[in-house]
CSV table of C-alpha atoms and ligand atoms in Angstrom, one decimal:
chain,number,residue,atom,x,y,z
A,221,MET,CA,-4.0,54.5,35.0
A,222,SER,CA,-1.8,52.3,37.2
A,223,LEU,CA,-3.1,50.2,40.1
A,224,ALA,CA,0.6,49.8,41.5
A,225,ASN,CA,0.5,52.3,44.2
A,226,GLY,CA,0.5,50.8,47.8
A,227,ARG,CA,3.0,48.5,49.3
A,228,SER,CA,5.1,46.7,46.5
A,229,HIS,CA,5.6,43.2,46.5
A,230,LEU,CA,9.1,41.6,45.5
A,231,ALA,CA,8.5,38.1,44.1
A,232,ILE,CA,12.0,37.5,42.9
A,233,PRO,CA,14.4,34.7,44.3
A,234,GLY,CA,16.6,36.9,46.4
A,235,PRO,CA,16.9,39.3,47.9
A,236,SER,CA,13.7,38.3,49.3
A,237,ILE,CA,11.1,40.4,51.2
A,238,MET,CA,12.5,41.9,54.5
A,239,PRO,CA,10.0,41.8,57.2
A,240,ASP,CA,9.1,45.1,59.0
A,241,ARG,CA,10.6,43.7,62.3
A,242,VAL,CA,13.9,43.2,60.6
A,243,LEU,CA,13.9,46.6,59.0
A,244,GLN,CA,13.2,48.3,62.3
A,245,ALA,CA,15.9,46.1,64.1
A,246,MET,CA,18.5,47.9,61.9
A,247,HIS,CA,17.2,51.4,62.8
A,248,GLN,CA,19.6,52.2,65.5
A,249,PRO,CA,23.0,53.9,65.9
A,250,ALA,CA,26.3,52.4,65.4
A,251,PRO,CA,27.0,50.1,68.4
A,252,ASN,CA,30.3,49.6,70.5
A,253,ILE,CA,32.0,46.6,68.5
A,254,TYR,CA,34.4,46.0,71.6
A,255,GLU,CA,32.0,44.8,74.4
A,256,GLY,CA,28.4,44.7,75.4
A,257,ALA,CA,25.2,44.1,73.6
A,258,LEU,CA,26.7,43.4,70.1
A,259,VAL,CA,29.1,40.9,71.4
A,260,GLU,CA,26.5,39.0,73.3
A,261,LEU,CA,24.0,39.3,70.5
A,262,THR,CA,26.6,37.8,67.8
A,263,PHE,CA,27.4,34.8,70.1
A,264,GLY,CA,23.8,34.0,70.5
A,265,LEU,CA,23.3,33.9,66.5
A,266,VAL,CA,25.6,30.6,66.5
A,267,PRO,CA,23.0,28.2,68.0
A,268,ASP,CA,20.1,29.7,66.1
A,269,LEU,CA,21.7,29.5,62.8
A,270,LYS,CA,22.8,25.9,63.5
A,271,ARG,CA,19.1,25.1,64.3
A,272,VAL,CA,18.2,26.6,60.7
A,273,ALA,CA,20.8,24.2,59.1
A,274,GLN,CA,19.8,21.5,61.4
A,275,THR,CA,23.4,20.8,62.5
A,276,GLU,CA,25.3,20.5,65.8
A,277,HIS,CA,28.6,21.1,64.1
A,278,HIS,CA,30.2,24.4,63.3
A,279,VAL,CA,29.5,27.6,61.6
A,280,ALA,CA,31.6,30.4,60.1
A,281,MET,CA,30.1,33.6,59.2
A,282,TYR,CA,31.4,36.0,56.4
A,283,ILE,CA,30.7,39.3,55.2
A,284,ALA,CA,30.1,38.2,51.7
A,285,ASN,CA,27.3,37.0,49.4
A,286,GLY,CA,26.7,33.5,47.9
A,287,HIS,CA,29.5,33.7,45.7
A,288,GLY,CA,31.7,34.6,48.5
A,289,VAL,CA,30.9,31.4,50.6
A,290,TRP,CA,31.2,29.3,47.4
A,291,ASP,CA,35.0,30.4,47.4
A,292,ALA,CA,35.2,30.1,51.3
A,293,SER,CA,33.9,26.7,51.3
A,294,LEU,CA,36.6,25.5,48.9
A,295,ALA,CA,39.3,27.6,50.4
A,296,ASN,CA,39.1,25.7,53.5
A,297,THR,CA,38.8,22.2,52.2
A,298,ILE,CA,40.3,21.6,48.7
A,299,ALA,CA,43.8,22.3,47.8
A,300,ALA,CA,44.8,23.5,44.2
A,301,GLY,CA,45.3,20.4,42.0
A,302,GLU,CA,42.8,18.3,44.1
A,303,LYS,CA,39.5,17.2,42.3
A,304,VAL,CA,35.8,17.8,42.7
A,305,LEU,CA,32.9,16.3,41.2
A,306,VAL,CA,30.0,18.8,40.3
A,307,PRO,CA,26.6,17.5,39.2
A,308,SER,CA,25.1,20.7,37.8
A,309,CYS,CA,21.4,21.4,37.1
A,310,GLY,CA,21.4,25.0,36.2
A,311,ARG,CA,23.3,28.3,36.3
A,312,PHE,CA,24.4,28.1,40.0
A,313,GLY,CA,25.9,24.5,39.8
A,314,HIS,CA,28.2,25.9,36.9
A,315,GLY,CA,28.8,28.8,39.2
A,316,TRP,CA,30.3,26.8,42.0
A,317,ALA,CA,32.2,24.8,39.4
A,318,GLU,CA,33.7,27.9,38.0
A,319,THR,CA,34.7,29.2,41.5
A,320,ALA,CA,36.5,25.8,42.0
A,321,LYS,CA,38.4,26.0,38.6
A,322,ALA,CA,39.4,29.5,39.5
A,323,ARG,CA,41.1,28.2,42.6
A,324,GLY,CA,43.3,25.7,40.5
A,325,ILE,CA,40.8,22.9,41.5
A,326,GLU,CA,40.3,20.2,38.9
A,327,VAL,CA,36.7,20.2,38.3
A,328,GLU,CA,34.6,17.2,36.8
A,329,LEU,CA,31.3,18.6,35.9
A,330,ILE,CA,28.3,16.8,34.9
A,331,ASP,CA,25.8,18.9,33.1
A,332,PHE,CA,22.3,17.5,33.8
A,333,GLY,CA,20.8,20.4,31.9
A,334,LYS,CA,18.3,23.0,33.0
A,335,ARG,CA,15.0,20.9,33.5
A,336,SER,CA,15.9,17.9,35.7
A,337,PRO,CA,17.7,16.9,38.9
A,338,MET,CA,21.0,15.2,38.9
A,339,ASP,CA,20.9,11.5,37.8
A,340,LEU,CA,22.5,9.3,40.6
A,341,GLU,CA,23.1,6.6,38.1
A,342,VAL,CA,25.3,8.9,36.0
A,343,VAL,CA,27.0,10.3,39.2
A,344,ALA,CA,27.5,6.7,40.4
A,345,ARG,CA,29.6,6.1,37.1
A,346,SER,CA,31.9,9.0,37.9
A,347,LEU,CA,32.5,7.9,41.4
A,348,GLU,CA,33.1,4.2,40.4
A,349,ALA,CA,35.5,5.3,37.7
A,350,ASP,CA,37.6,7.2,40.4
A,351,LYS,CA,39.4,4.2,41.9
A,352,ASP,CA,42.1,6.3,43.5
A,353,HIS,CA,39.6,8.3,45.2
A,354,LYS,CA,40.9,11.6,43.7
A,355,ILE,CA,37.6,13.3,44.1
A,356,LYS,CA,37.7,14.9,47.4
A,357,ALA,CA,34.1,16.4,47.3
A,358,VAL,CA,30.8,16.3,45.6
A,359,LEU,CA,29.3,19.8,45.0
A,360,VAL,CA,25.6,19.5,45.1
A,361,THR,CA,23.4,22.4,44.6
A,362,HIS,CA,20.4,21.7,46.6
A,363,VAL,CA,18.1,24.0,44.8
A,364,ASP,CA,19.4,25.5,41.6
A,365,THR,CA,17.7,28.9,41.6
A,366,ALA,CA,18.0,29.3,37.9
A,367,SER,CA,16.2,26.1,36.9
A,368,SER,CA,14.2,25.7,40.3
A,369,VAL,CA,15.2,22.2,40.5
A,370,LEU,CA,15.3,20.3,43.9
A,371,ASN,CA,18.2,17.8,44.2
A,372,ASP,CA,17.8,14.7,46.5
A,373,VAL,CA,20.8,15.3,48.9
A,374,PRO,CA,20.2,12.3,51.3
A,375,ALA,CA,20.1,10.2,48.1
A,376,MET,CA,23.5,11.5,47.2
A,377,ARG,CA,24.7,10.7,50.7
A,378,LYS,CA,23.4,7.1,50.3
A,379,LEU,CA,25.3,6.7,47.0
A,380,LEU,CA,28.6,7.7,48.5
A,381,ASP,CA,28.2,5.3,51.2
A,382,ASP,CA,27.1,2.4,49.0
A,383,LEU,CA,30.0,3.0,46.9
A,384,ASN,CA,32.2,3.4,50.0
A,385,HIS,CA,33.6,6.5,48.3
A,386,PRO,CA,35.3,8.8,51.0
A,387,ALA,CA,34.4,12.0,49.1
A,388,MET,CA,32.9,14.9,51.2
A,389,LEU,CA,29.3,15.9,50.4
A,390,PHE,CA,28.8,19.7,50.1
A,391,ALA,CA,25.5,21.4,49.6
A,392,ASP,CA,24.7,24.8,48.2
A,393,CYS,CA,21.7,25.8,50.2
A,394,VAL,CA,21.7,29.4,49.4
A,395,ALA,CA,18.2,29.4,48.0
A,396,SER,CA,16.9,26.5,49.9
A,397,MET,CA,17.9,27.1,53.5
A,398,GLY,CA,14.8,28.2,55.7
A,399,CYS,CA,12.6,27.3,52.6
A,400,ASP,CA,12.9,23.7,51.5
A,401,ARG,CA,13.4,21.1,54.1
A,402,PHE,CA,17.1,20.7,54.8
A,403,GLU,CA,18.8,18.5,57.6
A,404,MET,CA,22.5,18.8,57.6
A,405,ASP,CA,23.5,16.2,60.1
A,406,ALA,CA,20.7,13.7,59.4
A,407,TRP,CA,21.4,13.8,55.9
A,408,GLY,CA,25.2,13.3,56.3
A,409,VAL,CA,26.1,16.7,54.7
A,410,ASP,CA,29.8,17.6,55.5
A,411,LEU,CA,29.7,21.1,54.4
A,412,ALA,CA,26.6,23.5,53.7
A,413,ILE,CA,26.4,27.1,52.6
A,414,THR,CA,23.9,29.7,52.6
A,415,ALA,CA,23.5,33.5,52.5
A,416,SER,CA,21.6,36.1,54.4
A,417,GLN,CA,19.1,37.5,51.5
A,418,LYS,CA,16.9,34.6,50.8
A,419,GLY,CA,15.3,32.2,53.3
A,420,LEU,CA,17.0,34.2,56.0
A,421,MET,CA,15.1,37.5,55.3
A,422,THR,CA,18.2,39.7,56.0
A,423,PRO,CA,19.7,42.1,53.5
A,424,PRO,CA,22.4,40.7,51.2
A,425,GLY,CA,25.8,40.9,52.5
A,426,MET,CA,26.4,37.9,54.9
A,427,GLY,CA,27.3,34.3,54.0
A,428,PHE,CA,27.3,31.2,56.3
A,429,VAL,CA,29.5,27.9,55.9
A,430,PHE,CA,28.4,25.2,58.1
A,431,PHE,CA,30.9,22.4,58.4
A,432,SER,CA,31.3,19.0,59.9
A,433,PRO,CA,34.2,17.5,61.8
A,434,LYS,CA,35.4,15.6,58.5
A,435,ALA,CA,35.4,19.1,56.7
A,436,LYS,CA,37.3,20.6,59.7
A,437,GLU,CA,39.9,17.8,59.4
A,438,ALA,CA,40.3,18.7,55.7
A,439,ARG,CA,41.0,22.3,56.6
A,440,ASP,CA,43.6,21.3,59.2
A,441,ARG,CA,45.4,19.3,56.6
A,442,LEU,CA,45.6,22.1,54.0
A,443,GLY,CA,49.0,24.0,53.8
A,444,VAL,CA,47.7,27.4,52.7
A,445,ILE,CA,44.5,29.0,53.6
A,446,PRO,CA,43.8,32.5,52.5
A,447,LYS,CA,43.7,34.5,55.8
A,448,TYR,CA,40.3,36.3,55.2
A,449,TRP,CA,38.3,32.9,54.2
A,450,ASP,CA,40.1,30.9,56.9
A,451,TRP,CA,37.1,29.5,59.1
A,452,GLN,CA,39.1,28.6,61.9
A,453,GLU,CA,38.9,31.9,64.0
A,454,ARG,CA,35.4,32.8,62.8
A,455,ALA,CA,34.0,29.4,64.1
A,456,PHE,CA,36.0,29.4,67.2
A,457,PRO,CA,36.8,32.9,68.0
A,458,GLU,CA,38.8,33.8,71.1
A,459,MET,CA,38.2,37.5,70.5
A,460,PHE,CA,35.2,39.1,69.1
A,461,TYR,CA,36.8,40.6,66.2
A,462,GLN,CA,37.7,37.1,65.0
A,463,PHE,CA,34.1,36.3,64.1
A,464,PHE,CA,34.5,38.7,61.1
A,465,GLY,CA,38.1,39.0,60.6
A,466,GLY,CA,37.7,42.7,61.3
A,467,THR,CA,34.9,45.1,61.9
A,468,ALA,CA,31.6,43.2,62.3
A,469,PRO,CA,28.6,43.8,59.9
A,470,THR,CA,26.8,45.5,62.8
A,471,HIS,CA,23.4,46.2,61.2
A,472,HIS,CA,23.2,43.0,59.2
A,473,LEU,CA,23.8,41.5,62.8
A,474,PHE,CA,20.7,43.4,64.2
A,475,ALA,CA,18.8,42.2,61.3
A,476,LEU,CA,19.7,38.6,61.4
A,477,ARG,CA,18.9,38.5,65.1
A,478,GLU,CA,15.5,39.6,64.5
A,479,ALA,CA,14.9,37.3,61.5
A,480,LEU,CA,16.1,34.2,63.6
A,481,ASN,CA,13.8,35.3,66.4
A,482,MET,CA,11.0,35.1,63.9
A,483,MET,CA,12.1,31.7,62.7
A,484,ASN,CA,12.4,30.5,66.3
A,485,GLU,CA,8.8,31.7,66.9
A,486,GLU,CA,7.5,29.8,63.9
A,487,GLY,CA,9.7,26.6,64.0
A,488,MET,CA,11.4,25.0,61.3
A,489,GLU,CA,8.8,22.4,60.6
A,490,ALA,CA,6.1,25.1,60.3
A,491,ILE,CA,8.4,27.1,58.1
A,492,TRP,CA,8.9,24.2,55.6
A,493,ARG,CA,5.2,23.5,55.8
A,494,ARG,CA,4.2,27.0,54.9
A,495,HIS,CA,6.7,27.1,51.8
A,496,ASP,CA,5.3,23.8,50.7
A,497,VAL,CA,1.6,24.9,50.7
A,498,LEU,CA,2.5,28.3,49.3
A,499,ALA,CA,4.7,26.6,46.5
A,500,ARG,CA,1.8,24.1,45.7
A,501,ALA,CA,-0.8,26.8,45.5
A,502,LEU,CA,1.4,28.4,42.7
A,503,TRP,CA,1.9,25.3,40.8
A,504,ALA,CA,-1.8,24.5,40.8
A,505,ALA,CA,-2.5,27.9,39.3
A,506,CYS,CA,0.3,27.3,36.7
A,507,ASP,CA,-1.2,23.9,35.9
A,508,ALA,CA,-4.5,25.5,35.1
A,509,TRP,CA,-3.1,28.3,33.2
A,510,GLY,CA,-1.0,25.9,31.2
A,511,VAL,CA,-4.0,23.9,30.0
A,512,GLY,CA,-5.2,26.8,27.6
A,513,GLY,CA,-1.9,28.4,26.7
A,514,PRO,CA,2.0,28.3,26.5
A,515,LEU,CA,2.7,28.7,30.3
A,516,GLU,CA,4.7,25.8,31.5
A,517,LEU,CA,6.5,24.8,34.7
A,518,ASN,CA,10.1,24.4,34.1
A,519,ILE,CA,10.4,21.2,36.3
A,520,ASP,CA,7.8,18.7,35.4
A,521,ASN,CA,7.8,16.6,38.4
A,522,PRO,CA,6.6,18.1,41.6
A,523,ALA,CA,9.0,16.1,43.6
A,524,HIS,CA,11.8,17.6,42.0
A,525,ARG,CA,10.7,21.3,42.4
A,526,SER,CA,12.0,23.7,45.0
A,527,ARG,CA,9.4,25.3,47.6
A,528,ALA,CA,11.6,28.5,47.3
A,529,VAL,CA,11.4,29.5,43.7
A,530,THR,CA,9.4,28.4,40.6
A,531,ALA,CA,10.9,28.7,37.0
A,532,LEU,CA,8.5,29.0,34.3
A,533,ARG,CA,8.4,28.9,30.3
A,534,ILE,CA,6.0,31.1,28.6
A,535,GLY,CA,7.5,31.7,25.2
A,536,SER,CA,9.0,34.9,23.9
A,537,PRO,CA,8.1,37.8,24.3
A,538,HIS,CA,5.5,36.8,26.9
A,539,GLY,CA,7.9,36.4,29.9
A,540,THR,CA,9.1,39.9,29.6
A,541,ALA,CA,5.8,41.5,28.8
A,542,LEU,CA,4.2,39.7,31.8
A,543,ARG,CA,7.0,40.9,34.2
A,544,ASP,CA,6.8,44.5,32.9
A,545,TRP,CA,3.0,44.6,33.0
A,546,VAL,CA,2.7,43.2,36.7
A,547,ALA,CA,5.4,45.7,37.8
A,548,ALA,CA,3.9,48.7,36.1
A,549,ASN,CA,0.2,47.9,36.9
A,550,ALA,CA,0.3,45.7,39.9
A,551,GLY,CA,3.2,46.7,42.2
A,552,VAL,CA,4.7,43.0,42.0
A,553,THR,CA,8.2,42.3,40.8
A,554,LEU,CA,8.7,39.0,39.3
A,555,GLY,CA,12.1,37.3,38.6
A,556,ILE,CA,13.8,37.1,35.2
A,557,GLY,CA,14.6,33.9,33.6
A,558,LEU,CA,18.2,33.1,34.5
A,559,GLY,CA,20.6,31.0,32.4
A,560,MET,CA,17.9,29.8,30.1
A,561,ALA,CA,18.8,32.1,27.3
A,562,GLU,CA,21.3,34.7,26.7
A,563,PRO,CA,20.1,38.3,27.4
A,564,GLY,CA,20.6,39.4,23.7
A,565,ASP,CA,18.6,36.3,22.3
A,566,PRO,CA,14.8,36.9,21.8
A,567,ALA,CA,14.3,33.5,23.5
A,568,PHE,CA,15.4,35.4,26.7
A,569,HIS,CA,12.0,37.0,26.9
A,570,GLY,CA,10.2,33.7,27.2
A,571,PHE,CA,10.8,33.0,30.8
A,572,PHE,CA,10.3,34.3,34.2
A,573,ARG,CA,10.7,33.1,37.8
A,574,VAL,CA,8.5,33.5,41.0
A,575,GLY,CA,10.4,33.6,44.2
A,576,HIS,CA,8.5,32.5,47.2
A,577,MET,CA,11.2,32.3,49.9
A,578,GLY,CA,11.1,33.6,53.4
A,579,HIS,CA,8.7,36.2,54.5
A,580,LEU,CA,5.7,35.1,52.5
A,581,ASN,CA,2.1,34.2,53.6
A,582,ALA,CA,-1.0,33.1,51.9
A,583,HIS,CA,-2.3,36.5,50.7
A,584,GLY,CA,1.1,37.3,49.4
A,585,MET,CA,1.2,34.3,47.3
A,586,LEU,CA,-2.5,34.5,46.1
A,587,GLY,CA,-1.9,38.2,45.4
A,588,THR,CA,1.0,37.2,43.1
A,589,ILE,CA,-1.2,34.7,41.5
A,590,GLY,CA,-4.0,37.0,41.0
A,591,VAL,CA,-1.9,39.7,39.3
A,592,ILE,CA,-0.3,37.2,37.0
A,593,GLU,CA,-3.8,36.3,36.1
A,594,ALA,CA,-4.8,39.9,35.5
A,595,GLY,CA,-1.5,40.3,33.3
A,596,LEU,CA,-2.3,37.2,31.2
A,597,GLN,CA,-5.7,38.7,30.5
A,598,ALA,CA,-4.4,42.3,29.8
A,599,LEU,CA,-1.8,41.2,27.4
A,600,SER,CA,-4.2,38.5,25.8
A,601,ILE,CA,-1.5,35.7,26.4
A,602,PRO,CA,-3.7,32.4,25.9
A,603,HIS,CA,-4.2,30.6,29.4
A,604,GLY,CA,-6.6,28.2,30.8
A,605,GLY,CA,-9.2,29.2,33.4
A,606,GLY,CA,-9.7,28.4,37.1
A,607,ALA,CA,-6.1,29.1,38.2
A,608,VAL,CA,-7.0,31.4,41.1
A,609,ALA,CA,-9.6,29.1,42.4
A,610,ALA,CA,-7.2,26.1,42.2
A,611,ALA,CA,-4.6,28.1,44.3
A,612,ALA,CA,-7.2,29.0,46.7
A,613,GLU,CA,-8.3,25.4,47.1
A,614,VAL,CA,-4.6,24.4,48.0
A,615,ILE,CA,-4.6,27.3,50.6
A,616,ALA,CA,-7.9,26.3,51.8
A,617,LYS,CA,-6.7,22.6,52.5
A,618,GLY,CA,-3.6,23.9,54.0
B,841,PLP,C1,21.7,33.3,45.2
B,841,PLP,C2,22.3,32.0,45.1
B,841,PLP,C3,23.7,31.9,45.0
B,841,PLP,C4,24.6,33.2,44.8
B,841,PLP,O1,24.4,34.2,45.8
B,841,PLP,P1,25.0,35.6,45.7
B,841,PLP,O2,24.4,36.3,47.2
B,841,PLP,O3,24.0,36.3,44.6
B,841,PLP,O4,26.2,35.7,45.4
B,841,PLP,C5,24.4,30.8,45.0
B,841,PLP,N1,23.7,29.7,44.8
B,841,PLP,C6,22.4,29.4,44.9
B,841,PLP,C7,21.7,28.2,44.9
B,841,PLP,C8,21.7,30.9,45.0
B,841,PLP,O5,20.4,30.7,44.9
């Protein structure tokens, strides 16, 4: 017998759960793309997207996923042969670095492993050694979705300022935006990227590049910019088609409009607060389970953990067994461990992740925690008691 029938629950770190309002907003015929409601709707997205990123600067929208805006961000700012510094704390930091290398950009990658945030003293050494200011940008992954580490972006800004280093500060906020606090302008970020399918609760397929006047100047100095990636017309369109360099992603726009309506209704402070409480509820449960068994949070220090995703270690084969059990018996899909071990390696089965980004409330989080508890029991994986109560206590305190 399975207890999975009923509404399924997706607890992976993207795509995230799509709200019914977002789903329903897409249920309409193809619109006119030359004039009328869609044109107005699209112009109206711009201020709301900027509010989510906490910026007064510019935004370019792309029909692309996160990998696409990794490329777009670099195509507009860094020429082949120029250099970037990438402090990497998991699979996604490496991904942005690989994207840069493939553009002929020189990459200095500092690998901080999979269990800790960037160490700014180590980053400082690279910046200090760069006397001729060859490094044009520092590419920081705000939240690395594989390790679930949260990096301190304002501290990186302060380091650049203290060292008087002119490199731009770029932030990958694909996982974090709309989940973990992020304030582009207040934090002195020159360029931030995100995608539609995580905190923005919209289907995968749109990407966003937010850029400051300094990043805009970098673009204006570049000789060659691939036409499709060029953000100039997208951010400052004179004709509607220029927003997307061709046909607009009509139904994504309907979805995004509704998602942003929901975010406006809740407000950014409340959104960040909700993610914080729900994440802490999960961590409290994990701490309790860990007392009596192998389950362990990948990131030790709560100050270095994301509020959007939590990576867990539980030993092989428990990770895969638990994921399979909760999917088959409880209707909950948990995330695989990413970048922790190769898929062919038995160790691969010792990890899982819980996505808690976007459209998630207390019962969604408590339900996920409850079914993990049931899975641990059903599979006889040793674990400490009191986990569900510990999570409920965090929710009760709010
Ligand atoms: C999801 C994610 C990406 C990649 O996004 P795709 O849409 O899968 O290409 C990049 N960076 C981070 C931090 C992410 O979480």
